[in-house]
Amino acid sequence: MTLTDELTRTLVIEAKAAMQDAHATYSNFTVGAALLMEDGSIVRGANIENASFGATICAERSAIASALSQGKRGIKAVAVSNATDTKITPCGICRQVIYEYGTDIPIICSNQSGEYMIHTISELLPHAFTLD
Ligand code: THU
């Protein structure tokens, strides 16, 4: 599946929309993610915080858990957005989790205006840990 400019923009819009479902009571920092799956579907995720802060689930991992739990496989692209001017990049844990599903997955990192930059997960997580 080719990640066209139009599809990229759609994923950014979906990631921004996903922020509406965030439970970010503690940080007030809402994050949204949107996955493009190999069947062409788009699966959203939002950050889900907890009073026990370490139990917080980031938007990217929330989206991945949702997609896989629906029986979907094959992550073709990940978009992530937030409500600041910074083009957000996935945290370290999320980079490791995304890497599990493909070393060349494009990560579309966007800000509240919808501006974005794209890096593959290998660019964001060089020398990644694997069991190989
Ligand atoms: N967060 C994400 O959802 N994704 C990231 O890649 C970075 C951080 C969330 C976790 C927490 O709810 C909030 O942003 C502030 O750290």
CSV table of C-alpha atoms and ligand atoms in Angstrom, one decimal:
chain,number,residue,atom,x,y,z
A,1,MET,CA,0.0,0.0,0.0
A,2,THR,CA,1.5,3.3,-1.1
A,3,LEU,CA,1.5,6.1,1.5
A,4,THR,CA,0.3,8.9,-0.7
A,5,ASP,CA,0.2,12.6,0.4
A,6,GLU,CA,-3.5,12.3,0.5
A,7,LEU,CA,-3.4,9.2,2.7
A,8,THR,CA,-0.8,10.9,4.9
A,9,ARG,CA,-3.0,13.9,5.4
A,10,THR,CA,-6.0,11.6,6.2
A,11,LEU,CA,-3.9,9.8,8.9
A,12,VAL,CA,-2.9,13.1,10.4
A,13,ILE,CA,-6.6,14.2,10.6
A,14,GLU,CA,-7.5,10.9,12.2
A,15,ALA,CA,-4.7,11.2,14.7
A,16,LYS,CA,-5.8,14.7,15.6
A,17,ALA,CA,-9.4,13.5,16.0
A,18,ALA,CA,-8.3,10.6,18.2
A,19,MET,CA,-7.2,13.2,20.8
A,20,GLN,CA,-10.8,13.8,21.7
A,21,ASP,CA,-10.9,10.4,23.3
A,22,ALA,CA,-7.8,10.9,25.5
A,23,HIS,CA,-8.0,10.5,29.2
A,24,ALA,CA,-5.3,12.9,30.1
A,25,THR,CA,-6.6,14.2,33.5
A,26,TYR,CA,-3.1,14.4,35.1
A,27,SER,CA,-0.9,15.9,32.4
A,28,ASN,CA,-3.5,17.6,30.3
A,29,PHE,CA,-1.3,16.6,27.4
A,30,THR,CA,-3.6,14.9,24.9
A,31,VAL,CA,-2.1,12.7,22.2
A,32,GLY,CA,-3.8,10.9,19.3
A,33,ALA,CA,-2.6,8.2,17.1
A,34,ALA,CA,-3.9,6.6,13.9
A,35,LEU,CA,-2.6,3.4,12.4
A,36,LEU,CA,-3.0,2.4,8.7
A,37,MET,CA,-3.5,-1.3,8.6
A,38,GLU,CA,-2.8,-3.6,5.6
A,39,ASP,CA,-6.5,-4.1,5.0
A,40,GLY,CA,-6.8,-0.3,4.4
A,41,SER,CA,-8.5,0.4,7.6
A,42,ILE,CA,-7.5,3.1,10.0
A,43,VAL,CA,-7.4,2.4,13.8
A,44,ARG,CA,-7.3,5.3,16.3
A,45,GLY,CA,-5.8,5.4,19.8
A,46,ALA,CA,-5.5,8.0,22.5
A,47,ASN,CA,-3.4,8.3,25.6
A,48,ILE,CA,-5.1,6.8,28.7
A,49,GLU,CA,-3.6,8.1,32.0
A,50,ASN,CA,-4.0,6.7,35.4
A,51,ALA,CA,-3.7,8.0,39.0
A,52,SER,CA,-0.9,5.5,39.3
A,53,PHE,CA,1.1,7.5,36.7
A,54,GLY,CA,3.2,4.5,35.5
A,55,ALA,CA,0.1,2.7,34.4
A,56,THR,CA,-0.5,5.3,31.7
A,57,ILE,CA,-0.8,4.0,28.1
A,58,CYS,CA,0.4,6.2,25.3
A,59,ALA,CA,-1.7,6.8,22.3
A,60,GLU,CA,0.4,4.8,20.0
A,61,ARG,CA,0.3,1.7,22.2
A,62,SER,CA,-3.4,2.2,22.7
A,63,ALA,CA,-4.0,2.2,19.0
A,64,ILE,CA,-1.8,-0.9,18.5
A,65,ALA,CA,-3.6,-2.8,21.3
A,66,SER,CA,-6.9,-1.8,19.7
A,67,ALA,CA,-6.0,-2.9,16.2
A,68,LEU,CA,-4.5,-6.3,17.2
A,69,SER,CA,-7.4,-6.9,19.6
A,70,GLN,CA,-9.8,-6.5,16.6
A,71,GLY,CA,-7.8,-9.2,14.7
A,72,LYS,CA,-6.2,-6.7,12.4
A,73,ARG,CA,-2.6,-7.3,11.3
A,74,GLY,CA,0.0,-5.5,9.3
A,75,ILE,CA,0.8,-2.0,10.4
A,76,LYS,CA,1.6,0.1,7.3
A,77,ALA,CA,2.0,3.5,8.9
A,78,VAL,CA,1.6,5.3,12.2
A,79,ALA,CA,0.5,8.9,12.6
A,80,VAL,CA,0.7,10.7,15.9
A,81,SER,CA,-0.5,14.2,16.9
A,82,ASN,CA,-0.8,16.5,19.8
A,83,ALA,CA,-2.2,19.9,20.8
A,84,THR,CA,1.0,21.8,20.7
A,85,ASP,CA,3.1,23.4,17.9
A,86,THR,CA,5.7,20.6,18.3
A,87,LYS,CA,5.6,17.7,15.8
A,88,ILE,CA,5.4,15.0,18.4
A,89,THR,CA,7.6,11.9,18.1
A,90,PRO,CA,6.8,8.6,19.9
A,91,CYS,CA,8.4,8.0,23.3
A,92,GLY,CA,11.0,5.3,23.7
A,93,ILE,CA,8.7,2.6,24.8
A,94,CYS,CA,6.3,3.2,21.9
A,95,ARG,CA,9.3,3.2,19.5
A,96,GLN,CA,10.2,-0.3,20.8
A,97,VAL,CA,6.6,-1.5,20.5
A,98,ILE,CA,6.2,-0.2,17.0
A,99,TYR,CA,9.5,-1.8,15.9
A,100,GLU,CA,8.0,-5.2,16.8
A,101,TYR,CA,5.7,-4.9,13.8
A,102,GLY,CA,8.2,-3.7,11.1
A,103,THR,CA,11.5,-2.0,10.9
A,104,ASP,CA,10.5,0.3,8.0
A,105,ILE,CA,7.1,1.6,9.3
A,106,PRO,CA,6.8,5.3,8.5
A,107,ILE,CA,6.0,7.4,11.5
A,108,ILE,CA,4.1,10.6,10.7
A,109,CYS,CA,4.8,13.1,13.5
A,110,SER,CA,2.4,16.0,13.5
A,111,ASN,CA,1.4,19.1,15.5
A,112,GLN,CA,-1.9,20.8,16.2
A,113,SER,CA,-1.8,22.6,12.8
A,114,GLY,CA,-1.4,19.4,10.9
A,115,GLU,CA,2.1,20.0,9.9
A,116,TYR,CA,4.2,16.8,9.9
A,117,MET,CA,7.5,15.1,9.3
A,118,ILE,CA,8.0,11.5,8.5
A,119,HIS,CA,10.7,9.2,9.8
A,120,THR,CA,10.8,5.4,9.6
A,121,ILE,CA,10.8,3.6,13.0
A,122,SER,CA,14.4,2.5,12.3
A,123,GLU,CA,15.4,6.1,12.0
A,124,LEU,CA,13.7,6.9,15.3
A,125,LEU,CA,15.1,3.8,17.0
A,126,PRO,CA,18.5,2.9,15.6
A,127,HIS,CA,20.2,-0.2,16.9
A,128,ALA,CA,16.9,-1.4,18.3
A,129,PHE,CA,16.8,-4.3,20.7
A,130,THR,CA,15.7,-7.6,19.2
A,131,LEU,CA,16.0,-11.2,20.4
A,132,ASP,CA,17.8,-12.2,17.1
B,1,THU,N1,2.3,10.3,25.4
B,1,THU,C1,1.8,9.6,24.4
B,1,THU,O1,0.6,9.3,24.4
B,1,THU,N2,2.6,9.2,23.4
B,1,THU,C2,4.0,9.6,23.3
B,1,THU,O2,4.7,9.1,22.4
B,1,THU,C3,4.5,10.5,24.3
B,1,THU,C4,3.7,10.7,25.5
B,1,THU,C5,1.4,10.7,26.5
B,1,THU,C6,1.7,9.9,27.8
B,1,THU,C7,1.1,10.9,28.8
B,1,THU,O3,-0.3,10.6,28.9
B,1,THU,C8,1.3,12.3,28.2
B,1,THU,O4,1.6,12.0,26.8
B,1,THU,C9,2.3,13.1,28.8
B,1,THU,O5,3.5,12.4,28.9
